Coordinates of C-alpha atoms and ligand atoms in Angstrom, one line a residue:
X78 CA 190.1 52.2 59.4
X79 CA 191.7 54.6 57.3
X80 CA 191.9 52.6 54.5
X81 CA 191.4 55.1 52.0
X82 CA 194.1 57.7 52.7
X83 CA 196.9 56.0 51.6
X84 CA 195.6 54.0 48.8
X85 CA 196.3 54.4 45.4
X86 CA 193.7 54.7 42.8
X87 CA 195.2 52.3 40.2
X88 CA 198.1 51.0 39.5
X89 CA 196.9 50.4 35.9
X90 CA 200.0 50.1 33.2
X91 CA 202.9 48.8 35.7
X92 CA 204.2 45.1 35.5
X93 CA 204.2 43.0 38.2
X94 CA 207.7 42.1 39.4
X95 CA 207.2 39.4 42.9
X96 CA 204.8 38.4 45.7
X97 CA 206.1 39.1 49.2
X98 CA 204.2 38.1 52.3
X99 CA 202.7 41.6 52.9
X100 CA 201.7 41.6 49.1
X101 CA 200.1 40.0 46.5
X102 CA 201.9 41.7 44.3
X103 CA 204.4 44.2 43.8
X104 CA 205.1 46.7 40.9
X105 CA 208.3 49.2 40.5
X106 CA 207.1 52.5 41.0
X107 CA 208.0 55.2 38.3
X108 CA 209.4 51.9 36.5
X109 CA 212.8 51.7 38.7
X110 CA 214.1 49.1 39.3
X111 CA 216.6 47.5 42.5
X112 CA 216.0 46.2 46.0
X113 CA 218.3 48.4 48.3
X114 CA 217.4 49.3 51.4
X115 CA 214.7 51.9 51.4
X116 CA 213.5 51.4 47.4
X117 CA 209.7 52.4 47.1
X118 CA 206.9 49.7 45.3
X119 CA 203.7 49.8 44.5
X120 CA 202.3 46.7 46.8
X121 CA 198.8 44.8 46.2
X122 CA 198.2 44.3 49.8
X123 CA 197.1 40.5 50.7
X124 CA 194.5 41.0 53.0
X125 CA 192.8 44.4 52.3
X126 CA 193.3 44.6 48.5
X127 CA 194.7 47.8 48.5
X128 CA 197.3 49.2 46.3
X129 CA 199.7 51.0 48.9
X130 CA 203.2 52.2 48.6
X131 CA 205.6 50.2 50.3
X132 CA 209.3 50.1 50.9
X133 CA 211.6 47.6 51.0
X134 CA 213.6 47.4 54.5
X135 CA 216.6 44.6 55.2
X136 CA 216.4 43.3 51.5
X137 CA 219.3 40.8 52.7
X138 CA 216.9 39.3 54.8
X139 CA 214.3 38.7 52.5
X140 CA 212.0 40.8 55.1
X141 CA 209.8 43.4 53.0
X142 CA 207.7 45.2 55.2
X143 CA 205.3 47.9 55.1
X144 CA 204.6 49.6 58.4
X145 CA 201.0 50.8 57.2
X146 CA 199.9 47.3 56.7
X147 CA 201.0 46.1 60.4
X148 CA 199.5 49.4 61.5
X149 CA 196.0 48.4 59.4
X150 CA 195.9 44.8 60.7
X151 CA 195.2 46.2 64.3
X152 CA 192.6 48.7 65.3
X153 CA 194.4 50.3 67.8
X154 CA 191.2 50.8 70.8
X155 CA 191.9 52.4 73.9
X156 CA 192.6 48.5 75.7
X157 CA 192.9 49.8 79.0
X158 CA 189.7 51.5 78.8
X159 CA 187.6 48.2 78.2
X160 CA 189.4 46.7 81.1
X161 CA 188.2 49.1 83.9
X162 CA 184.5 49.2 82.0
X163 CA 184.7 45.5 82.6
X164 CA 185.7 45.7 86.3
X165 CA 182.9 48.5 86.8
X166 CA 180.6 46.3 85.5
X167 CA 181.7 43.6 87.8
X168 CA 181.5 46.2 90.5
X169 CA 177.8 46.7 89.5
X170 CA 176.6 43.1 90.2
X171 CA 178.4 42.7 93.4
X172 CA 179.0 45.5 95.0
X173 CA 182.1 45.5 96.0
X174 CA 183.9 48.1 98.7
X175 CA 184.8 51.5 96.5
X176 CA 187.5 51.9 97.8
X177 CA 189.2 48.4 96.9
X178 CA 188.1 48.8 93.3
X179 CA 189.6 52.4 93.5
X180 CA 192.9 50.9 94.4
X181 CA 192.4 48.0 91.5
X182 CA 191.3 50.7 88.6
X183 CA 194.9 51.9 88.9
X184 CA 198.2 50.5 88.1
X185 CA 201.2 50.3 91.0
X186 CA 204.4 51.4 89.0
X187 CA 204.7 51.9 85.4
X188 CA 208.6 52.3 84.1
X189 CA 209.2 53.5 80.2
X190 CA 212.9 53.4 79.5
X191 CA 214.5 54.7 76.2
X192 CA 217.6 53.0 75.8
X193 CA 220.6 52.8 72.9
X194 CA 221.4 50.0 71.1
X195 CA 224.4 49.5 68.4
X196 CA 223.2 48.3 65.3
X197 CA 225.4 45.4 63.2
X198 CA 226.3 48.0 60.4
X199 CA 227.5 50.3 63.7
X200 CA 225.0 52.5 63.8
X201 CA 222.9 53.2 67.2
X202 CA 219.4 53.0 67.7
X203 CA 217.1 54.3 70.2
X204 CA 214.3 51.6 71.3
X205 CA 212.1 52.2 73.7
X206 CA 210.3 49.6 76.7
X207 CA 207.7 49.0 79.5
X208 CA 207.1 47.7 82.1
X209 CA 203.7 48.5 84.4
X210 CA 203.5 46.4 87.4
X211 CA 199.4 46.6 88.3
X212 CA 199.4 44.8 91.2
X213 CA 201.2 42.6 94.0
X214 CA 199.2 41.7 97.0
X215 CA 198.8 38.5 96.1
X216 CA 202.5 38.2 95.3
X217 CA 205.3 39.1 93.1
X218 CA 204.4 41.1 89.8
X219 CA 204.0 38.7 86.8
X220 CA 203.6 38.5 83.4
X221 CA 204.7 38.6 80.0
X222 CA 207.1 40.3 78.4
X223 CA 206.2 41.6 74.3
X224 CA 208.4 42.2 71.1
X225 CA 205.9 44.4 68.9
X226 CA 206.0 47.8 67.0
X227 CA 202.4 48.7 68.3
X228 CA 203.2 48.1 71.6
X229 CA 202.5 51.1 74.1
X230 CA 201.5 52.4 77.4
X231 CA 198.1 51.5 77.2
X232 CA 198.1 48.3 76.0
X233 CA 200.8 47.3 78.8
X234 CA 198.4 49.2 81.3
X235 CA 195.5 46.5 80.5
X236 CA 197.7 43.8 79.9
X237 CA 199.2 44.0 83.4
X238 CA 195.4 44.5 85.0
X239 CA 194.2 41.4 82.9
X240 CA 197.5 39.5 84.5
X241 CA 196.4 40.8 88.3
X242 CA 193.0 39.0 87.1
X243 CA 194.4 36.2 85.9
X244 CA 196.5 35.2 89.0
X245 CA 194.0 35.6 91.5
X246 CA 191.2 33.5 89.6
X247 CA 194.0 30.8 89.4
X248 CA 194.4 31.2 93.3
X249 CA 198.4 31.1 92.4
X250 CA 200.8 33.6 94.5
X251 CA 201.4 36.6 91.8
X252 CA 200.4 39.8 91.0
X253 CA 199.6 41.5 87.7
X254 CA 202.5 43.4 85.6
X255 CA 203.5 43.2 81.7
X256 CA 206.4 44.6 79.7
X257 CA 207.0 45.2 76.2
X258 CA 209.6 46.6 73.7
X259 CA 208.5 48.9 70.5
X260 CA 210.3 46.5 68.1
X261 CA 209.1 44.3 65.0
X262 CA 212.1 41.1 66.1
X263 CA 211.7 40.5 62.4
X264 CA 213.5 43.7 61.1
X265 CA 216.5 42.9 63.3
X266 CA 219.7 40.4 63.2
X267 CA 219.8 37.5 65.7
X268 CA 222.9 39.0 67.0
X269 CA 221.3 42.5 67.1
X270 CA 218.2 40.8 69.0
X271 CA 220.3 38.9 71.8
X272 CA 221.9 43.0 72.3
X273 CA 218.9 44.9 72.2
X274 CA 216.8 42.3 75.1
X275 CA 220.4 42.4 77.1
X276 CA 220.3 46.0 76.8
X277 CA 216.3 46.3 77.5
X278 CA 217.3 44.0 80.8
X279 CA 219.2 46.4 82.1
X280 CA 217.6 49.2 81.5
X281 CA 214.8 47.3 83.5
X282 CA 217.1 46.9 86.5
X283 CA 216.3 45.9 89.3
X284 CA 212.8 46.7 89.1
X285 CA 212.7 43.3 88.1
X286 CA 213.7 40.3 90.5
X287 CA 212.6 36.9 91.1
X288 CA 211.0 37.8 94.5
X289 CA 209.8 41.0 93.4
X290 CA 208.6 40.7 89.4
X291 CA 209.2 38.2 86.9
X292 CA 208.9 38.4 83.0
X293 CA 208.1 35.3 81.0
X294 CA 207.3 35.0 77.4
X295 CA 204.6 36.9 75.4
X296 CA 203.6 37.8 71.4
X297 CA 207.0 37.4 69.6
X298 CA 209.3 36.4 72.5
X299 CA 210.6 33.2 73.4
X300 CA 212.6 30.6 75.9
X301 CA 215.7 32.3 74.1
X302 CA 214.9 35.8 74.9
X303 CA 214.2 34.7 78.3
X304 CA 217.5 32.8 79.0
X305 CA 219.3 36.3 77.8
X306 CA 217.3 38.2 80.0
X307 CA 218.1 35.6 82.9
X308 CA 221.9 35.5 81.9
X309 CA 222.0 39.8 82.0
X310 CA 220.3 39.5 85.3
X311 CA 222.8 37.4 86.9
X312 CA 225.4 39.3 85.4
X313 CA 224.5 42.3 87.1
X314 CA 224.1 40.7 90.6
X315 CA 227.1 39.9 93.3
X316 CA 228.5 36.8 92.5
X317 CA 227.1 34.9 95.7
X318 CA 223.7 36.1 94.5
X319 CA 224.1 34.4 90.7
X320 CA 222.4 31.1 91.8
X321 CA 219.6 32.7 93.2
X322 CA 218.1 34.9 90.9
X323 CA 217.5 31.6 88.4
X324 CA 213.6 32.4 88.9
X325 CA 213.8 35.9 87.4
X326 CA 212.2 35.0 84.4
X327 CA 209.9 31.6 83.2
X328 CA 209.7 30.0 80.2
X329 CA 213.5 29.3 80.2
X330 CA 214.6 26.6 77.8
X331 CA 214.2 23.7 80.1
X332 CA 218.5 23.6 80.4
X333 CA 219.1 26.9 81.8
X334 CA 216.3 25.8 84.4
X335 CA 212.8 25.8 82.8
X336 CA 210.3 23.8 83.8
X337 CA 208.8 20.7 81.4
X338 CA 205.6 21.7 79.8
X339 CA 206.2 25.4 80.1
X340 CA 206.4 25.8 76.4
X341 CA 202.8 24.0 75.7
X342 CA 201.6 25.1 78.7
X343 CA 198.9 27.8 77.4
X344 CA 197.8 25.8 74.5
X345 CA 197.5 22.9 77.0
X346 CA 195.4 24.6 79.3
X347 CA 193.2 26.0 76.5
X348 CA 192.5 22.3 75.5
X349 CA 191.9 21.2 79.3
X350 CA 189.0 23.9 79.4
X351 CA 187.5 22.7 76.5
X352 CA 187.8 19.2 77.3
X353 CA 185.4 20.5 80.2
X354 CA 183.0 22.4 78.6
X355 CA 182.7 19.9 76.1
X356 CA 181.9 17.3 78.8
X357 CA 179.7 20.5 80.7
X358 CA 177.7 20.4 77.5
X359 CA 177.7 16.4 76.5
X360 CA 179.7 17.6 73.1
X361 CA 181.5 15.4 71.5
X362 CA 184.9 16.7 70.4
X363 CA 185.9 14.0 68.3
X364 CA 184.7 15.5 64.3
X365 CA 184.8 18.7 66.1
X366 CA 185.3 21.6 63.6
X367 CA 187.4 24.3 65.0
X368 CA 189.4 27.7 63.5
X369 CA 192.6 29.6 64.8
X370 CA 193.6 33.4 64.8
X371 CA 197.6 33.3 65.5
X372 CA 199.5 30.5 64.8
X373 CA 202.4 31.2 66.9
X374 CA 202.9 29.7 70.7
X375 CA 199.1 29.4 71.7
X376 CA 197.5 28.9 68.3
X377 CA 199.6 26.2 67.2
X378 CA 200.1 24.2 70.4
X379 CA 196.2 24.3 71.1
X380 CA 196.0 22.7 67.8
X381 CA 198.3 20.3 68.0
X382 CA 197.5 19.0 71.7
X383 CA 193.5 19.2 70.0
X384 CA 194.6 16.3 68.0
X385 CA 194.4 13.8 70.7
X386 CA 190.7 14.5 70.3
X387 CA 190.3 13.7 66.4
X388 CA 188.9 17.5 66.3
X389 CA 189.4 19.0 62.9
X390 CA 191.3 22.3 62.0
X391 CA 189.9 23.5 59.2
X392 CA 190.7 27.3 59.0
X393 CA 194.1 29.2 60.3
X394 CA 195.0 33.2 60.2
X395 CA 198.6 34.6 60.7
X396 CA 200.3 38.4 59.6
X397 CA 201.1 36.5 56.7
X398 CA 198.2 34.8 55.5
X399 CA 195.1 32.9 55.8
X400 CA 194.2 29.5 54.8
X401 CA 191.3 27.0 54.8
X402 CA 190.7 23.1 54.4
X403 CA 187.6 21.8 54.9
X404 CA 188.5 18.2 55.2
X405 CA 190.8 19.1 57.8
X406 CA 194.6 21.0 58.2
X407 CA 197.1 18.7 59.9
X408 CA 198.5 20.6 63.1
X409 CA 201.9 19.3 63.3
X410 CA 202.2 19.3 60.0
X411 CA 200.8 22.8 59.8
X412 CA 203.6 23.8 62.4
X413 CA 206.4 22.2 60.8
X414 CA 206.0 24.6 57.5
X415 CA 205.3 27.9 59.4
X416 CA 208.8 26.8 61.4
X417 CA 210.5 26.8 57.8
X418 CA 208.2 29.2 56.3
X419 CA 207.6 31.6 58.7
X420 CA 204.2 31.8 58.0
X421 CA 201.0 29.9 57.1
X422 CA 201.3 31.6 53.9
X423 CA 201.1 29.4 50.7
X424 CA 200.6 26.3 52.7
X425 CA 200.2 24.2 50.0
X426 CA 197.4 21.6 51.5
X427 CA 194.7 24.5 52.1
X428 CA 193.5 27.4 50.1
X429 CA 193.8 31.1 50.7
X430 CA 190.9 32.9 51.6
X431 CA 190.6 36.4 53.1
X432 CA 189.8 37.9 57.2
X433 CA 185.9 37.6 56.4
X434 CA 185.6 33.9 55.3
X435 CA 187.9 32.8 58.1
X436 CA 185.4 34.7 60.3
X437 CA 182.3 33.5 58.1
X438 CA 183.3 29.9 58.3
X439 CA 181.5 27.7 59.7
X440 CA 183.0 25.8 63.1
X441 CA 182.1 24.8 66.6
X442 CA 185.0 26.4 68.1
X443 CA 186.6 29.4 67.4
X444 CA 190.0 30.2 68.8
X445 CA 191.6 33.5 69.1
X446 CA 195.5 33.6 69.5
X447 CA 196.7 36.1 68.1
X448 CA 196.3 40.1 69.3
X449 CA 193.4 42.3 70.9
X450 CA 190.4 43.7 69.7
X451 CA 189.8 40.9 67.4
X452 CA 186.6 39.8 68.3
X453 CA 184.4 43.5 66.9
X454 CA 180.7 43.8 67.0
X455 CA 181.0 43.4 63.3
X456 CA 183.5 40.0 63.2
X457 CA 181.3 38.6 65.9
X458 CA 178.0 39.2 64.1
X459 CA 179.9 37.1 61.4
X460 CA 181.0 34.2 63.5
X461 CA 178.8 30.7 63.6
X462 CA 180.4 28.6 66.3
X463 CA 179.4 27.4 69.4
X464 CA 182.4 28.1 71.4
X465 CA 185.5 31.0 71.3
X466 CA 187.8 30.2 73.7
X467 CA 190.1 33.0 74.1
X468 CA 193.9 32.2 74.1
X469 CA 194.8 35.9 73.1
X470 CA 194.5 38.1 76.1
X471 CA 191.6 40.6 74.8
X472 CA 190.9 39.6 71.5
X473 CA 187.1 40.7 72.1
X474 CA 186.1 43.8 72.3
X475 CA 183.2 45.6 74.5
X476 CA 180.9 45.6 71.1
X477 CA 182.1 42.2 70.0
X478 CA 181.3 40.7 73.8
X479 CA 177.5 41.7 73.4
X480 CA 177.3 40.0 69.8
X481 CA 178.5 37.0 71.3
X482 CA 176.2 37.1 74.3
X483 CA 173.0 38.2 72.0
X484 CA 174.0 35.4 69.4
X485 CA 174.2 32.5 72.6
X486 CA 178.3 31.7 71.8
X487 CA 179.4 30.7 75.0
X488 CA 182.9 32.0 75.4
X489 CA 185.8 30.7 78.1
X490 CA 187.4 34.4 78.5
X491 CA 190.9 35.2 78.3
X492 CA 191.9 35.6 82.0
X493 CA 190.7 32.1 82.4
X494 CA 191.1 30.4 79.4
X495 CA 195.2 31.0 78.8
X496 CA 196.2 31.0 81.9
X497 CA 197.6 27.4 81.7
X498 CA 201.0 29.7 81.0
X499 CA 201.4 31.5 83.8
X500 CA 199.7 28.6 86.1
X501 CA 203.0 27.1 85.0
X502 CA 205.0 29.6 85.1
X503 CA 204.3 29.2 88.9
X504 CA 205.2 25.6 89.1
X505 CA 209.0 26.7 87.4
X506 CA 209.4 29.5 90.0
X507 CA 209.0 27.4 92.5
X508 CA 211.0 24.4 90.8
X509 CA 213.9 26.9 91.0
X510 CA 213.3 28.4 94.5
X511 CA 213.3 24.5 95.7
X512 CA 215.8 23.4 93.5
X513 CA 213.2 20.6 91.8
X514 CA 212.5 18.8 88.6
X515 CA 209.1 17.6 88.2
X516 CA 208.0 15.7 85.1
X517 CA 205.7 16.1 82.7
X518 CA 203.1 13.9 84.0
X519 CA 203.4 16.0 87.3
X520 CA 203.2 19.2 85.7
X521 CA 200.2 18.0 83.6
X522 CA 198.7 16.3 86.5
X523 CA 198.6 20.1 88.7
X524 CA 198.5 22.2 85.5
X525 CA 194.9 20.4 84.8
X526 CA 193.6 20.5 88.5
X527 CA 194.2 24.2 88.8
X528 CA 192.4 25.3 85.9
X529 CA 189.9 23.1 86.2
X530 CA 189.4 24.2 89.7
X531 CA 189.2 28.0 88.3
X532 CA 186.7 27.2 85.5
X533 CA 184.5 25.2 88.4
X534 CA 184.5 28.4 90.4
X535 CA 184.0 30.8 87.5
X536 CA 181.2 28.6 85.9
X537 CA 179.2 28.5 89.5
X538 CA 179.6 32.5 89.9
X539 CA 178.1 32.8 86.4
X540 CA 175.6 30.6 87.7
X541 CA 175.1 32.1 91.2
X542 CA 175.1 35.9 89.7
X543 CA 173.4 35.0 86.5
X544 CA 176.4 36.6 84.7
X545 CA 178.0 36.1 81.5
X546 CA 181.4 34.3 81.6
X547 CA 184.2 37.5 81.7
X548 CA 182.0 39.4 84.3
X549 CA 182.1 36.0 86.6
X550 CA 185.5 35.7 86.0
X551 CA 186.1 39.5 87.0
X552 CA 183.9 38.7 90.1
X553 CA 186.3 35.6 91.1
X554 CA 189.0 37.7 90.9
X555 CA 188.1 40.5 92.4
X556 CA 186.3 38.8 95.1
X557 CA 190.0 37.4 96.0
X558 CA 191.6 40.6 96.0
X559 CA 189.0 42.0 98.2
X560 CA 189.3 39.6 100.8
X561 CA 192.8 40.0 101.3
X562 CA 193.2 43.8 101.3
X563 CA 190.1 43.7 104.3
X564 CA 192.3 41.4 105.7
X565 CA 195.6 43.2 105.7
X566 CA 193.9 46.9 105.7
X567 CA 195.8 49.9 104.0
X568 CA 199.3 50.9 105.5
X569 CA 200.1 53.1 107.5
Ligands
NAD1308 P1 203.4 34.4 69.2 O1 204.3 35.6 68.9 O2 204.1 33.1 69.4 O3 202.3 34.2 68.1 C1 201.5 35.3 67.7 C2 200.7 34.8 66.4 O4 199.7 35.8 66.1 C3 201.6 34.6 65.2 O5 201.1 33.4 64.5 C4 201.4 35.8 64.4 O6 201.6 35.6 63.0 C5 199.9 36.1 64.7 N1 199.5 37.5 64.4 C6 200.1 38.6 64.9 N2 199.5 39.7 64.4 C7 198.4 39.2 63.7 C8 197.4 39.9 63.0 N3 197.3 41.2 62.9 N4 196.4 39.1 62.4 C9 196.5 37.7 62.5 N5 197.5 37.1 63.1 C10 198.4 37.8 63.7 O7 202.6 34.9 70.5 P2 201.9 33.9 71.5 O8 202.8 33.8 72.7 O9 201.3 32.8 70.9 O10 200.7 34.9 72.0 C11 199.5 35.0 71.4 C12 198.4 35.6 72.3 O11 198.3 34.8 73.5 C13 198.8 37.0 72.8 O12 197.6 37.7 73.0 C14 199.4 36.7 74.2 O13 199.3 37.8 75.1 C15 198.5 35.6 74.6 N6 199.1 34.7 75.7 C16 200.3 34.1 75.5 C17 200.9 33.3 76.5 C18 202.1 32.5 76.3 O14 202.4 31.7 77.2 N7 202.9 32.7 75.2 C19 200.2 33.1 77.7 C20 198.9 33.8 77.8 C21 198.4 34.6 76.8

C-alpha cells in the first residue's frame, strides 16, 4: 500500500476541531475555518494512523469522506486473475476436457454503459455500470447487482465466474453474471439514488429479463433498489407483458413479490453450514467464540441467526470502525445501533481496537462479510481460529488460502458457503413464475436441504480427491458444467 505518499509528516501545532467516521480527528488546514462543500482538513485516519488531507463532501449530510481512505481500505488485486488460477488448478487434479475449461475461463457478454444522471441541485452527472454475464447453460444469468466506487471490470469479471460456480454446486437452474455501479450510495440523496438505479435499469435494457438474466442484491444495495429496478423494468415493457416480468429481479421487499426469508437468506445459509461442520467435527457451538468482517446483510444476519446457538460475538469490523467485547457483543442489539448509527463505530458496549487485533483475536470461527482480498498471506498468518467461513465472495486471497491450509483452518469457501442467497433467490423466481407464496418454514425447510446437499458433495470430493475445500468446490462445479456441455455439444 502506498501509505506513505500521501501522508503528512506532522501535523504538530494545529487544534483539533471534530471526529468524523473516517477520522479520529480532524484539524483546519492553514487554520481556516468552515464546512462547505469541498473545504480541505487535516484528518487522523482511524484505521491506519495517518495524517492525510481530506475534504469535506455533502456537509448537509453529515457525510465526510475521503476517497484515499476507501481507496486504502482495499488492495485492489487483479480478482479475476485468482479466479481462473483457481479453476486451472482444479483442472490439474481432474483433468477435465480443454476445451470446456477454455469455454469457462472466459466470460459470455460483458456490457459497460455510461449513462447521465440529474443531480438534486440540477446538475448532471455521468456514472458509469456493468454488467458481465459469464455463463448460462445451466440457466438464466444470475447474480448480484453492486453500489461501490471501486467497482470495475475485473472485479465484475470474477464475481460473475464465482456466480457460474456457485449455481451449479447448488444444482439450481442459473448461470453466472454480476453487475455493479461506480457509485459510493452514501454521497447521494435518496431521491438522487431511486434516479440514478432507474436510470442505470435502463441503460441495462433488455439485456436484462427474467427468463434471460436477473439482478438481485449485492454490497450496498437493497430490496428497495431492487423494487426500483423491477418498477423501471415493467415500465419499459408492453403493458400485457407488466405482470410477467415480476421475476426480473430477487430480493424484492416481500410486497412487491419477494419471497419470505430472502433477506436472511445468506446469513442463514452461512449458519446451516456451520451447524454441519460443527456436528462433522463433534464441536460444540454453544460458548463458541466467533468474529465478523462486514456488518451489513451477511455479517449481521449470520450473527444474529448464530444466537440460537448461545455462540459468542466477540469482535466486529465495518468502513467505520472496529470493536471488541470479550464477554460477548449482542447481535441484535449490535444491529439496532449500526441501523441508527450507520456504523459499528463508537458502539458503546465494546471497545475500539484496530484491523490487526481484530485479526489477532483469538476465536473459533472467523467470518468474512465484507469485500475481497481480505484474507492476505499476512492477515491469515495472524488469524487463530478453527473455522472462516466465507460469506464475502473472495475475501481470501491465493497467498492467504495457503496460510490457511499450512496453519490446518478448515475453511467453507465462498461459492459454497453464501450461497444460501441466491439458493433463495431461486425459490422467489419461481414463487413469481408460479404465482406462489411459500412460508418461512418452507423456505427454511428447502433452503437447508439444498446447501446441505452441496456441502455433502463438496466435503466427499475433498475427500475422494484429497483436495482442500475451494478446489473441491471448483471440481463440483465444474464437473456439472462439463457434463452438460458433452451432453448438448457446441452449436452449430
Ligand atoms: P452490505 O453492503 O450489506 O454490507 C457490507 C458490509 O461490509 C458493511 O458492514 C460495510 O461497512 C462493510 N465493509 C465495506 N468495506 C469494508 C472495508 N474496507 N473494511 C471493513 N468492512 C467493510 O453487503 P452484503 O450484501 O452484506 O455483502 C457482503 C459480502 O457478501 C459481499 O462480498 C457480497 O458479494 C457477499 N454476498 C452477499 C449476498 C447477499 O445476499 N447480499 C449473497 C452472497 C454473497
Amino acid at each position: 500500500m502506498k501509505k506513505n505518499n500521501r501522508s503528512r509528516k506532522d501535523s504538530e501545532g494545529l487544534t483539533p476541531i471534530a471526529t468524523t467516521k473516517e477520522w479520529k480527528l480532524l484539524y483546519f488546514q492553514h487554520g481556516r475555518a468552515g464546512l462547505e462543500e469541498g473545504s480541505e482538513f487535516i484528518g487522523l485516519c482511524r484505521h491506519c494512523e495517518l495524517r492525510d488531507i481530506c475534504s469535506i463532501s455533502k456537509p448537509e449530510s453529515g457525510v465526510w469522506r475521503c476517497a484515499y481512505y476507501k481507496a486504502l481500505t482495499r488492495k485492489k488485486t487483479n480478482l479475476y486473475e485468482n479466479v481462473i488460477n483457481q479453476l486451472k488448478k482444479a483442472e490439474d487434479v481432474v483433468h477435465f476436457d480443454q476445451d470446456i475449461c477454455r469455454i469457462l475461463a472466459e466470460t459470455t457478454n460483458e456490457l459497460i454503459v455510461h449513462f447521465p444522471v440529474k443531480m438534486d441541485g440540477g446538475t448532471v452527472t455521468m456514472l458509469t455500470g456493468y454488467r458481465v454475464q459469464h455463463n448460462n447453460v445451466l440457466g438464466p444469468f444470475k447474480g448480484g447487482l453492486r453500489f461501490h466506487p471501486l467497482v470495475d471490470i475485473d472485479e465484475i469479471r470474477a464475481l460473475s465466474t464465482l456466480m457460474t460456480w456457485k449455481t451449479a454446486i447448488a444444482n439450481i437452474p442459473f448461470g453466472g453474471a454480476k453487475g455493479g455501479l461506480q457509485i459510493d450510495p452514501a454521497d447521494y440523496s435518496i431521491e438522487e439514488l431511486e434516479k440514478i438505479t432507474r436510470r442505470f435499469t435502463f441503460a441495462l435494457g433488455n439485456n436484462i429479463g427474467p427468463e434471460y438474466d436477473i439482478p438481485a442484491p449485492d454490497v450496498n444495495t437493497n430490496p428497495q433498489i431492487m423494487a426500483w429496478i423491477l418498477d423501471t423494468y415493467m415500465s419499459t415493457v408492453t403493458p400485457n407483458e407488466r405482470n410477467r416480468c415480476l421475476h426480473v429481479v430477487t430480493g424484492k421487499p416481500i410486497e412487491s413479490g419477494g419471497s419470505q426469508g430472502r433477506n436472511k437468506a445468506t446469513g442463514q445459509g452461512i449458519v446451516f453450514l456451520i451447524e454441519k461442520w460443527a456436528k462433522d467435527h463433534g464441536f460444540n457451538l454453544k460458548g463458541a467464540t466467533y468474529t465478523v468482517q462486514g456488518f451489513g446483510n451477511v455479517g449481521s444476519w449470520t450473527a444474529r441467526l448464530m444466537k440460537k446457538h448461545g455462540s459468542k460475538l466477540i469482535a466486529v469490523e465495518d468502513i467505520t470502525g472496529i470493536i471488541l467485547n470479550k464477554e460477548g457483543i449482542n447481535p441484535d442489539d449490535l444491529t439496532d445501533y449500526v441501523k441508527e448509527h450507520g456504523g459499528v463505530l463508537d458502539y458503546p458496549k465494546a471497545k475500539p481496537i484496530d484491523h490487526k487485533t481484530l485479526f489477532n483475536t483469538k476465536a473459533d470461527i472467523f467470518i468474512p462479510a465484507a469485500l475481497e482480498n481480505q484474507i492476505t498471506a499476512e492477515t491469515a498468518e495472524m488469524l487463530n481460529v478453527k473455522l472462516v467461513a466465507e460469506g464475502a465472495n473472495g475475501p481470501t486471497d491465493p497467498e492467504g488460502d495457503k496460510v490457511l491450509q499450512r496453519k490446518k483452518i478448515d475453511l467453507i469457501p465462498d461459492i459454497l458457503c453464501n450461497s444460501g442467497g441466491v439458493i433463495v433467490s431461486y425459490f422467489e423466481w419461481l414463487q413469481n413464475k408460479r404465482s406462489e407464496f411459500w412460508d418461512l418454514d418452507e423456505v427454511d425447510y428447502k433452503l437447508h436441504k439444498m446447501i446441505v446437499d452441496a456441502y455433502e458433495r463438496v466435503r466427499d470430493t475433498a475427500e475422494k480427491f484429497k483436495v482442500d475445500w475451494r478446489t473441491a468446490a471448483h471440481i463440483v462445479a465444474i464437473s456439472r458444467l462439463e457434463i452438460v456441455y458433452k451432453e448438448r455439444g457446441i452449436f452449430p
